[in-house]
Coordinates of C-alpha atoms in Angstrom, one line a residue:
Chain A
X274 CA 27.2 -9.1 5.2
X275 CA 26.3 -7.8 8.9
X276 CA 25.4 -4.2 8.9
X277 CA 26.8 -3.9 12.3
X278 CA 30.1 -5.0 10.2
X279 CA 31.6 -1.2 10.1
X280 CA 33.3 -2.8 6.6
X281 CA 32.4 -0.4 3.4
X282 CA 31.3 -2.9 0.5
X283 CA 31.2 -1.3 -2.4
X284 CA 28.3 -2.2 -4.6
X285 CA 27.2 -2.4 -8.2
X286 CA 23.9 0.1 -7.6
X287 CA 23.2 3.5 -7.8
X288 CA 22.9 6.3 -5.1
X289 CA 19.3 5.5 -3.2
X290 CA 18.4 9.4 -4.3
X291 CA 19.7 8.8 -7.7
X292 CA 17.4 5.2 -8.1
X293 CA 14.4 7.6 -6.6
X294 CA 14.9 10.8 -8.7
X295 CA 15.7 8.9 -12.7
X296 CA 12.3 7.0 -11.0
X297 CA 10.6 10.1 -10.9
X298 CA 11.8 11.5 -14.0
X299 CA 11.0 8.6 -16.5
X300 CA 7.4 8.9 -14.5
X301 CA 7.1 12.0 -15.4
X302 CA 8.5 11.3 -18.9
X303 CA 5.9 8.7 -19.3
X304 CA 3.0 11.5 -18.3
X305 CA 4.2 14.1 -20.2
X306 CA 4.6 11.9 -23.8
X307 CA 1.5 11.8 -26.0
X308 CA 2.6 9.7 -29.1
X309 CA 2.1 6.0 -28.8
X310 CA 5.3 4.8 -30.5
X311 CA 7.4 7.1 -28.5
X312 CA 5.4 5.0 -25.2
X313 CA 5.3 1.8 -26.4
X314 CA 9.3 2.3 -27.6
X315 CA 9.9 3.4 -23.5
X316 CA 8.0 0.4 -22.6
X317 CA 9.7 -2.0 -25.1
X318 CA 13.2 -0.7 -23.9
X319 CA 12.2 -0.9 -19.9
X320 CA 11.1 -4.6 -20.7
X321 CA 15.0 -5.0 -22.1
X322 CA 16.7 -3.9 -18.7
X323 CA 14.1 -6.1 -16.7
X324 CA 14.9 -9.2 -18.7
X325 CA 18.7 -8.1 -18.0
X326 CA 18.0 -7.9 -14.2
X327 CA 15.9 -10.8 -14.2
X328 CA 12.7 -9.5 -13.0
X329 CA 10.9 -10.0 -16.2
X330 CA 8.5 -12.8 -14.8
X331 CA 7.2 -10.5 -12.0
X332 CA 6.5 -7.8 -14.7
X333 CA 4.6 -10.3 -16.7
X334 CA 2.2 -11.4 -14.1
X335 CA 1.5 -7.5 -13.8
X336 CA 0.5 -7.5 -17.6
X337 CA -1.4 -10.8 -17.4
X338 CA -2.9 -10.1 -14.1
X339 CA -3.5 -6.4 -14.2
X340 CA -2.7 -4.6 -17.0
X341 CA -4.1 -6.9 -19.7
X342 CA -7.8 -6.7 -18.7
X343 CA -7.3 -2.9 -18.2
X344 CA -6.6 -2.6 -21.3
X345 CA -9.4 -4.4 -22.8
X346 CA -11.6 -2.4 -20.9
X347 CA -10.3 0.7 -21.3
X348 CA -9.9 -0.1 -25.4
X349 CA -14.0 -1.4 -25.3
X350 CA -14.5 1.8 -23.4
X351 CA -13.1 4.5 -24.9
X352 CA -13.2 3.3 -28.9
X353 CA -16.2 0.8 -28.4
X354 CA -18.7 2.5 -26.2
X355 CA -17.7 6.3 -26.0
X356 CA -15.9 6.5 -29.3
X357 CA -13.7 9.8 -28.6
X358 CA -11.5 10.9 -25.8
X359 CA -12.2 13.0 -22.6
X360 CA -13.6 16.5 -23.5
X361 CA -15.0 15.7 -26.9
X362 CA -18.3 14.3 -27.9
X363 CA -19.5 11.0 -27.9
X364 CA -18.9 8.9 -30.9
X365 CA -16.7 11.9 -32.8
X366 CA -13.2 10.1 -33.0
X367 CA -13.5 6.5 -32.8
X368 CA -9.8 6.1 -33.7
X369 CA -9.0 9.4 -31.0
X370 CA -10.7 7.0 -28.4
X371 CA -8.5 4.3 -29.0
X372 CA -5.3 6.6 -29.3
X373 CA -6.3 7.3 -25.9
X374 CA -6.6 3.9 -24.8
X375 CA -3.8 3.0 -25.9
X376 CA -1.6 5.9 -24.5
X377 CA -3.2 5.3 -21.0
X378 CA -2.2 1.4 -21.3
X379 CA 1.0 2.3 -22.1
X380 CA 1.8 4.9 -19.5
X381 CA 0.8 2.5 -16.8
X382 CA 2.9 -0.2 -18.5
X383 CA 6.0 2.5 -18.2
X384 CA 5.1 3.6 -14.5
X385 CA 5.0 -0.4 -13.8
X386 CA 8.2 -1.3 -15.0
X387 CA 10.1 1.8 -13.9
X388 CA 8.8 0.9 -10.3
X389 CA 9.5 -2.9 -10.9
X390 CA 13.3 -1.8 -12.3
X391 CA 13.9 0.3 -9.4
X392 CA 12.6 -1.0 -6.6
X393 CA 12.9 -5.1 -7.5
X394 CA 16.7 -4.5 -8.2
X395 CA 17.7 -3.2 -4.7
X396 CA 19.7 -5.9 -3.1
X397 CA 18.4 -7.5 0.2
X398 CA 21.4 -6.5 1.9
X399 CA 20.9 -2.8 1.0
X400 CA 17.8 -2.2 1.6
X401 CA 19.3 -1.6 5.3
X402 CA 21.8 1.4 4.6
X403 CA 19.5 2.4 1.5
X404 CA 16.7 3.5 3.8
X405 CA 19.2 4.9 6.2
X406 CA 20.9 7.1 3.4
X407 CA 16.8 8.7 2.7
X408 CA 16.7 9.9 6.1
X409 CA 15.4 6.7 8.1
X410 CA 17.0 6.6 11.4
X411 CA 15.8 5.4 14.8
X412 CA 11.8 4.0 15.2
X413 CA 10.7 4.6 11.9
X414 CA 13.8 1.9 10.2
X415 CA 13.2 -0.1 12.9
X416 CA 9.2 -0.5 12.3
X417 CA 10.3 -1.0 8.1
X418 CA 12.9 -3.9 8.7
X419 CA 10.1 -5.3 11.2
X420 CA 7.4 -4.9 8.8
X421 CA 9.5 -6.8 6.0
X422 CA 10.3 -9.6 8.9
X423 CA 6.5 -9.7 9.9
X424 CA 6.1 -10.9 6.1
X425 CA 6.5 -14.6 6.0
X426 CA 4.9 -15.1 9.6
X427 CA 1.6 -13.1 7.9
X428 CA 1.7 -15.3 4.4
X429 CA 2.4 -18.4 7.2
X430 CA -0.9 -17.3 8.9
X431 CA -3.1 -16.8 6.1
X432 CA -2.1 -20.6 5.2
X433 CA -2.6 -21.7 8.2
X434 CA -5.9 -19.9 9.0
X435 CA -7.5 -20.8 5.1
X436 CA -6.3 -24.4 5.6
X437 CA -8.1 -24.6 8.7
X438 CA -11.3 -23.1 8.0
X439 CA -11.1 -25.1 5.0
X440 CA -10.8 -28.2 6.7
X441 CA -13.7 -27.2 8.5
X442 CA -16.1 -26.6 5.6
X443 CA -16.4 -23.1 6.5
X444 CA -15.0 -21.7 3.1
X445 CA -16.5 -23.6 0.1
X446 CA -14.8 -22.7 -3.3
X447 CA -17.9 -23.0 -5.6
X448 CA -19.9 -20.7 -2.9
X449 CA -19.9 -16.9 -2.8
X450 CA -21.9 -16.7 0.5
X451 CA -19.1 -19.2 2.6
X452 CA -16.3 -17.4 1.3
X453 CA -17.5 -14.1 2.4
X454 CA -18.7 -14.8 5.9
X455 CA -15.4 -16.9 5.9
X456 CA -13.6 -13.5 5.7
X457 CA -14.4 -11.6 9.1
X458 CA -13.1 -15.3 10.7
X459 CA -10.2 -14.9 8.5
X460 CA -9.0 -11.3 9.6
X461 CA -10.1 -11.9 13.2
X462 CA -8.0 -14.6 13.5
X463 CA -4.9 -13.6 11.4
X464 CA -5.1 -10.1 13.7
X465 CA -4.8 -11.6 16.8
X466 CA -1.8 -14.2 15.7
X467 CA -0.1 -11.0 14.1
X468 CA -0.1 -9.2 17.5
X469 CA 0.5 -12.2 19.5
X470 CA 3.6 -12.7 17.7
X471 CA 4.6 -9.1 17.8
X472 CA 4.4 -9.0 21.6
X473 CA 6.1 -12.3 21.9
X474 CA 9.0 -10.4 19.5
X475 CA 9.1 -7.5 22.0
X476 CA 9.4 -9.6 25.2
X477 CA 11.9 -11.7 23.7
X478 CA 13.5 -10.1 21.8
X479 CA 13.2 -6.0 21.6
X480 CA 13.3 -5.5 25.2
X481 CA 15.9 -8.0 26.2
X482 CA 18.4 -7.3 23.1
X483 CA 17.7 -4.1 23.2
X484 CA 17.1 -3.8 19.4
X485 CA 15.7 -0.4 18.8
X486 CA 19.2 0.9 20.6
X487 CA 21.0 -1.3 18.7
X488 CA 19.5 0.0 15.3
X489 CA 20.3 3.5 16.3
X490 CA 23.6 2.7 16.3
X491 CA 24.6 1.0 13.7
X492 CA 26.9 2.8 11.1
X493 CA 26.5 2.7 6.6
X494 CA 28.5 0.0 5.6
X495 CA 28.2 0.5 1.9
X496 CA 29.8 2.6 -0.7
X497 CA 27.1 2.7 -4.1
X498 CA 28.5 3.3 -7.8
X499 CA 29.1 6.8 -9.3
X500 CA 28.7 5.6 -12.2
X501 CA 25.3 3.6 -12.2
X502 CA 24.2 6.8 -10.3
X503 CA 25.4 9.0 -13.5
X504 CA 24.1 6.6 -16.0
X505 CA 20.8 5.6 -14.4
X506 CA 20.2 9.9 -13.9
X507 CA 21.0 10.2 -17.4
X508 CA 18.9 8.2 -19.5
X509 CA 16.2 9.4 -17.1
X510 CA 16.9 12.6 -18.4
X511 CA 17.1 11.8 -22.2
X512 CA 14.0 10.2 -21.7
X513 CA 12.3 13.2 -20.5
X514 CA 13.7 15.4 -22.9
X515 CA 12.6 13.5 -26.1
X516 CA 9.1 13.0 -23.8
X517 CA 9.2 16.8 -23.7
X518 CA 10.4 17.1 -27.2
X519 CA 7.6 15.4 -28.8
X520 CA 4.9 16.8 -26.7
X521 CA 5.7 20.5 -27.5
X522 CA 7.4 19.2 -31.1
X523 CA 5.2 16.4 -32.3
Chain T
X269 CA 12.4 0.9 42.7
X270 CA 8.8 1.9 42.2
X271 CA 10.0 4.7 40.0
X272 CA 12.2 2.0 38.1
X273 CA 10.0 -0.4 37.1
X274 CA 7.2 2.6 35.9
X275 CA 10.3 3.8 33.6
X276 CA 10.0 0.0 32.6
X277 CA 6.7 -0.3 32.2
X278 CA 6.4 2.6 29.8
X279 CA 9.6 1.2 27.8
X280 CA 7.3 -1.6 26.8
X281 CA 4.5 0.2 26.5
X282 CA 6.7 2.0 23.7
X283 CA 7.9 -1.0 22.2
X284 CA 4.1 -2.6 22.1
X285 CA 3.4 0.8 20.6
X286 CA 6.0 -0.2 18.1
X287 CA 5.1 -3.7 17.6
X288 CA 1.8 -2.8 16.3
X289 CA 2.6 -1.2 13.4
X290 CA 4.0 -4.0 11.4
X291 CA 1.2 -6.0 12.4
X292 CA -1.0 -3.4 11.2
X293 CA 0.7 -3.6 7.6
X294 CA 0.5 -7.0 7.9
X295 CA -3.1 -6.7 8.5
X296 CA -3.8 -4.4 5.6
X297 CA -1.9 -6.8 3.4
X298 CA -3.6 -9.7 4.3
X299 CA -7.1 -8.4 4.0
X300 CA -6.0 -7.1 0.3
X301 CA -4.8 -11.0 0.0
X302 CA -7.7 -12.7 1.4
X303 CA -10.4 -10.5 -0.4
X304 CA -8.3 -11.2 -3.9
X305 CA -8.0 -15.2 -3.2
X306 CA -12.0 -15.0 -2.3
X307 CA -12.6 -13.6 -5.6
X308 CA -14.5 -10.5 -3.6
X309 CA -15.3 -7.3 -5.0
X310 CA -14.2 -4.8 -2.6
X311 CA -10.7 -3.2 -1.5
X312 CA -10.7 -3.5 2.2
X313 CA -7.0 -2.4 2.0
X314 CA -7.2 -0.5 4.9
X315 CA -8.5 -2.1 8.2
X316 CA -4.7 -2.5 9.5
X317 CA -4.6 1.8 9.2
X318 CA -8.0 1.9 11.1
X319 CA -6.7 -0.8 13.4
X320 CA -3.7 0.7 14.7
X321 CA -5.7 4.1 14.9
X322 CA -7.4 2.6 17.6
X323 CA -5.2 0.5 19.0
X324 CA -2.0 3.1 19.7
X325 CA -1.8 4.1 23.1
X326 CA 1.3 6.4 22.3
X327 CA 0.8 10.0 23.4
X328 CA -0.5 13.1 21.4
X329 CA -0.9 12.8 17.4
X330 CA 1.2 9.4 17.2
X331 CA -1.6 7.3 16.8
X332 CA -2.1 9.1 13.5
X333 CA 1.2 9.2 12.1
X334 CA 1.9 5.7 13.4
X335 CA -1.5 4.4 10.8
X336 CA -0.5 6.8 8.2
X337 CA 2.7 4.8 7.9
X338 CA 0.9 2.1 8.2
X339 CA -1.2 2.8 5.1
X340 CA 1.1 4.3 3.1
X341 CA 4.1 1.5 3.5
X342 CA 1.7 -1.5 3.2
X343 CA 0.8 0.7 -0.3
X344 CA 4.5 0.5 -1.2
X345 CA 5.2 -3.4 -0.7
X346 CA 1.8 -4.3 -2.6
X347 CA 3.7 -2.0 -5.0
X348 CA 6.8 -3.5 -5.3
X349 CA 5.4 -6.8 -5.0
X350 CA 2.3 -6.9 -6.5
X351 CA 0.6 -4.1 -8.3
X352 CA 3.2 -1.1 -8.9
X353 CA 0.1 1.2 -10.2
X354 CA -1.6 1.5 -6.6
X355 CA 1.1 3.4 -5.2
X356 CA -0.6 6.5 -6.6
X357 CA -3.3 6.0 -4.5
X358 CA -1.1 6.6 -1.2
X359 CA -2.7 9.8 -0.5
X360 CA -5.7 8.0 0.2
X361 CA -4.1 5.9 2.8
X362 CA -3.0 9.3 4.8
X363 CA -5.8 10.6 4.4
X364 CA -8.0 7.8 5.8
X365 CA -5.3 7.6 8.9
X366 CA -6.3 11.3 9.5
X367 CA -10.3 10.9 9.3
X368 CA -10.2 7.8 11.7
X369 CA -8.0 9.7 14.0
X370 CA -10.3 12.6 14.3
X371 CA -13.3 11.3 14.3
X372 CA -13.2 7.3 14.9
X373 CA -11.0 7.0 17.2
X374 CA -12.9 9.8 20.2
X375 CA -16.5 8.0 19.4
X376 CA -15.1 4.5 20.0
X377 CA -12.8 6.0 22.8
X378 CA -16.0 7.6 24.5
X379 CA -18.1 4.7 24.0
X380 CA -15.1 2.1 25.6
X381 CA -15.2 4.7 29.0
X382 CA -19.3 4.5 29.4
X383 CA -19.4 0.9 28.3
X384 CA -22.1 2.1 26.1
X385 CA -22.0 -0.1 22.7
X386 CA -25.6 0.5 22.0
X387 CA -27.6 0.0 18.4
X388 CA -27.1 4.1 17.9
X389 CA -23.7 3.8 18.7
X390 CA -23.2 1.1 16.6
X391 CA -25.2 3.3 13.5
X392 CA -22.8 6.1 14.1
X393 CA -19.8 4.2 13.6
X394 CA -21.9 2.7 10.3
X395 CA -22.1 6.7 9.7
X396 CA -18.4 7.4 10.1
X397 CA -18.0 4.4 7.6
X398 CA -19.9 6.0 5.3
X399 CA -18.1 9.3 5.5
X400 CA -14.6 7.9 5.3
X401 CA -15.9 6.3 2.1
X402 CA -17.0 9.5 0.3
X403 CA -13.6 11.1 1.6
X404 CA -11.6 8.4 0.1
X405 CA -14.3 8.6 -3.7
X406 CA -13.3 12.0 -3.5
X407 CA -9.5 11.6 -3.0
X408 CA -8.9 9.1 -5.2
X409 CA -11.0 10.4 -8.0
X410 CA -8.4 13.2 -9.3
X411 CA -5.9 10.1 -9.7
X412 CA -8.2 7.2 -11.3
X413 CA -9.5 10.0 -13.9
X414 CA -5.6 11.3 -14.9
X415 CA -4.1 8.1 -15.0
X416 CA -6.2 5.4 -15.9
X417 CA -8.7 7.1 -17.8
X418 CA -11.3 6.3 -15.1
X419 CA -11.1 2.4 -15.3
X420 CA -9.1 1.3 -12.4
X421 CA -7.9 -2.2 -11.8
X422 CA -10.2 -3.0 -9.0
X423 CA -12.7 -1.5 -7.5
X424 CA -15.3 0.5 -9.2
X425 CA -13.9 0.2 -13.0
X426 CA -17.1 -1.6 -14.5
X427 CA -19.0 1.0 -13.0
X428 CA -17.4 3.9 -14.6
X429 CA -17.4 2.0 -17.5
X430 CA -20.9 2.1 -17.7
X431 CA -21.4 5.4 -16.9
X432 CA -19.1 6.6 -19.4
X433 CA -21.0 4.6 -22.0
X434 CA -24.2 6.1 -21.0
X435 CA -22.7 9.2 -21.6
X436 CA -21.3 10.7 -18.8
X437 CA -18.0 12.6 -18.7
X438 CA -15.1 11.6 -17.4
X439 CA -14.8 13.0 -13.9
X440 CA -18.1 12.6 -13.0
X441 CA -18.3 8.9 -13.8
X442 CA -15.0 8.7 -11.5
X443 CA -16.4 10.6 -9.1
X444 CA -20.3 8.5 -9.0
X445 CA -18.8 5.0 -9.4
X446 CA -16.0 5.8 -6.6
X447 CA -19.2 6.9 -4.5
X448 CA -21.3 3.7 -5.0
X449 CA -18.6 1.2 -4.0
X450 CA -16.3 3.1 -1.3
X451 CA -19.0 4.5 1.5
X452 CA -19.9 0.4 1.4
X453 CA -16.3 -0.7 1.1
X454 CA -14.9 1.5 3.8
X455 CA -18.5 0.8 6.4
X456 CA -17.7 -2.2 6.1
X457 CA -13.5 -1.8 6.5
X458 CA -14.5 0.5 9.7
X459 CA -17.6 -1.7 11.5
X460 CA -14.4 -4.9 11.3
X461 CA -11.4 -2.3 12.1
X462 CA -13.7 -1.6 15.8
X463 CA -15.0 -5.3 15.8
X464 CA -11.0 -6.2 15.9
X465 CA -9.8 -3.2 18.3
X466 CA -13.0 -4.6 20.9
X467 CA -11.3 -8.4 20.8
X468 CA -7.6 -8.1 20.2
X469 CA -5.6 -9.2 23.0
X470 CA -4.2 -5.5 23.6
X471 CA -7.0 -4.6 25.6
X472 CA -6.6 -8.0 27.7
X473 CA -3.2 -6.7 28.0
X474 CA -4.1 -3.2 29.4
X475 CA -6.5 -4.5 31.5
X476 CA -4.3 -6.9 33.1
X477 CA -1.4 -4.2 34.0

């Protein structure tokens, strides 16, 4: 679809405010909550609609690669070592401790895959007239769809610049010392290429095509669902409420 | 004609103003990429913000606004991307935008006009490092102690760890281990941010005009 189309498309996603505000309220759901099988039962059901919109791999590398070892920690922490929460004394509530633990894993585990749901699931093609609808216009939507663009030529230089200093011996991967020094190199060089290419986009490009003009002008070309909007806002809500329920209830 | 090509002249100047702001993202994301794939214990997540706070030659507060954008949206995709949790930690991005453009930014300004790049110079901007650092502990603190429970991802989680073990309550152990690591992190961040504004090819640029 060109977004210079003027064509409405209608699609299967909710309003841009709606996916930001049922964000915001399951967030603060999640901060609210204190029982752990209310969390964990949030967490268990957010992992359902990932696996339904096929983003459960990229949530999975978040618990392996982040939220995994922060739990151990925070588990040998605050039931191992300290053996109580915050504000009671050391060693009092072993079990407390852990509660805590737990609950903090938990929350994080929530805030992730709320994020993940609403921000993986945006289609490529929307992202354009989503950012339009919150209020980017001009400069600013220009400099966010050129960021995004700048994204493969940056992951393209890294390559590039590791491979070469690898070829060169300067980064060793048993040595500590090489692949620090190797990192000022590194930056220097994937700085310069970034603005090199930049400029070269401006003069061939920007100025020429007159891009930033162009941006300014172009029209929303798509219609979002009512009903996802309505939905999505709803069990946000629900959420919330039993969060809120069990906190002054529980 | 003369009039034309000076309206032109500051066009591009507009649009390089432009252009550097995605490479500053890209910066910031590739030092956050680099320092994980070389297994190194420190953030530098924000040389791209301190970059394009020197860089920008666009008039007034711009500069500033232009890095806090920076900061803030390289946050979001290492969010959406990566790590989901960091985008809490946003504030600190602004915030370190602000800082450079107040006080980075003149000193390395002044010191570009006198040519002076002396040893004392060089300790100050080591000093301005140092500062940004403790801003940043200080910022970041309220969020690592609410929401993780003091033990953040990366960064300084083992030490809060260990001061928590040895008995220290929450918030200060936040507060100590985000001052050992950040006033070293962000020195560091800030001597490479001016070390990349002295040999990017912006300068040659400016010079040559």
């Amino acid at each position: 679809m060109s977004p210079s189309a003027g064509a409405i498309t209608i699609v299967p996603e909710p309003y841009p405010e709606a996916r930001l505000g049922s964000w915001l309220l399951v967030i603060v759901g999640a901060m609210i909550a204190t029982e752990v099988p209310l969390l964990f039962l949030g967490w268990v059901a957010l992992l359902a609609a990932l696996a339904t919109a096929r983003q459960f791999r990229r949530h999975v590398a978040f618990i392996l690669i982040v939220l995994l070892p922060l739990a151990v920690v925070l588990i040998v922490v605050w039931w191992g070592f300290v053996g109580a929460p915050p504000g009671m004394p050391r060693g009092s509530a072993p079990m407390l401790g852990l509660h805590h633990a737990l609950r903090t894993t938990l929350r994080l585990g929530i805030i992730a895959a709320v994020s993940q749901l609403m921000f993986l699931t945006i289609q490529p093609e929307t992202i354009w007239p989503a950012a339009r609808r919150l209020g980017l216009r001009g400069q600013p939507l220009s400099v966010v769809l050129a960021s995004f663009a700048l994204g493969a030529s940056m992951t393209r230089v890294v390559d590039q610049t590791v491979a070469t200093l690898k070829a060169r011996g300067a980064i060793r991967p048993n040595r500590f010392s090489t692949r620090v020094f190797a990192v000022p190199i590194l930056l220097a060089n994937i700085w310069n290429r970034l603005l090199a290419d930049q400029f070269q986009r401006v003069e061939l490009k920007w100025a020429p095509q007159r891009t930033l003009q162009r941006v300014e002008r172009i029209q929303e070309s798509v219609q979002w669902s009512v009903c996802h909007s309505f939905v999505a806002i709803l069990i946000a809500l629900a959420w919330l409420f039993v969060c809120a329920l069990s906190k002054f209830y529980g | 004609m003369d009039n034309e090509s000076q309206a032109a002249i500051a066009e591009r100047n507009r649009l390089y103003d432009l252009a550097i702001i995605p490479a500053g993202v890209a910066l910031n994301l590739a030092a956050a990429l680099t320092v994980t794939a070389a297994k190194i214990p420190l953030f530098l997540d924000a040389i791209g913000t301190l970059s394009v706070v020197l860089l920008s030659r666009a008039p007034g507060r711009d500069p500033m606004w232009a890095a806090m954008f920076v900061g803030v949206f390289s946050f979001v995709i290492i969010a959406i991307f990566q790590n989901p949790t960091i985008i809490w930690f946003s504030h600190v991005q602004a915030a370190i935008a602000v800082y450079a453009f107040y006080i980075l930014r003149p000193v390395v300004r002044r010191a570009e006009a006198d040519s002076k790049f002396g040893i004392g110079w060089w300790a100050k901007i080591v000093a301005i490092g140092i500062g940004l650092g403790l801003v940043a502990a200080l910022l970041s603190a309220p969020v690592a102690a609410l929401l993780f429970s003091g033990i953040t991802p990366n960064g300084p989680g083992a030490v809060v760890a260990l001061l928590l073990a040895s008995g220290q309550n929450l918030y200060k152990a936040v507060i100590t281990g985000g001052l050992s690591i950040e006033p070293v992190d962000k020195s560091l961040q800030t001597i490479a941010a001016v070390l990349l504004y002295l040999s990017s090819p912006w300068k040659t640029r400016a010079a040559v005009k």
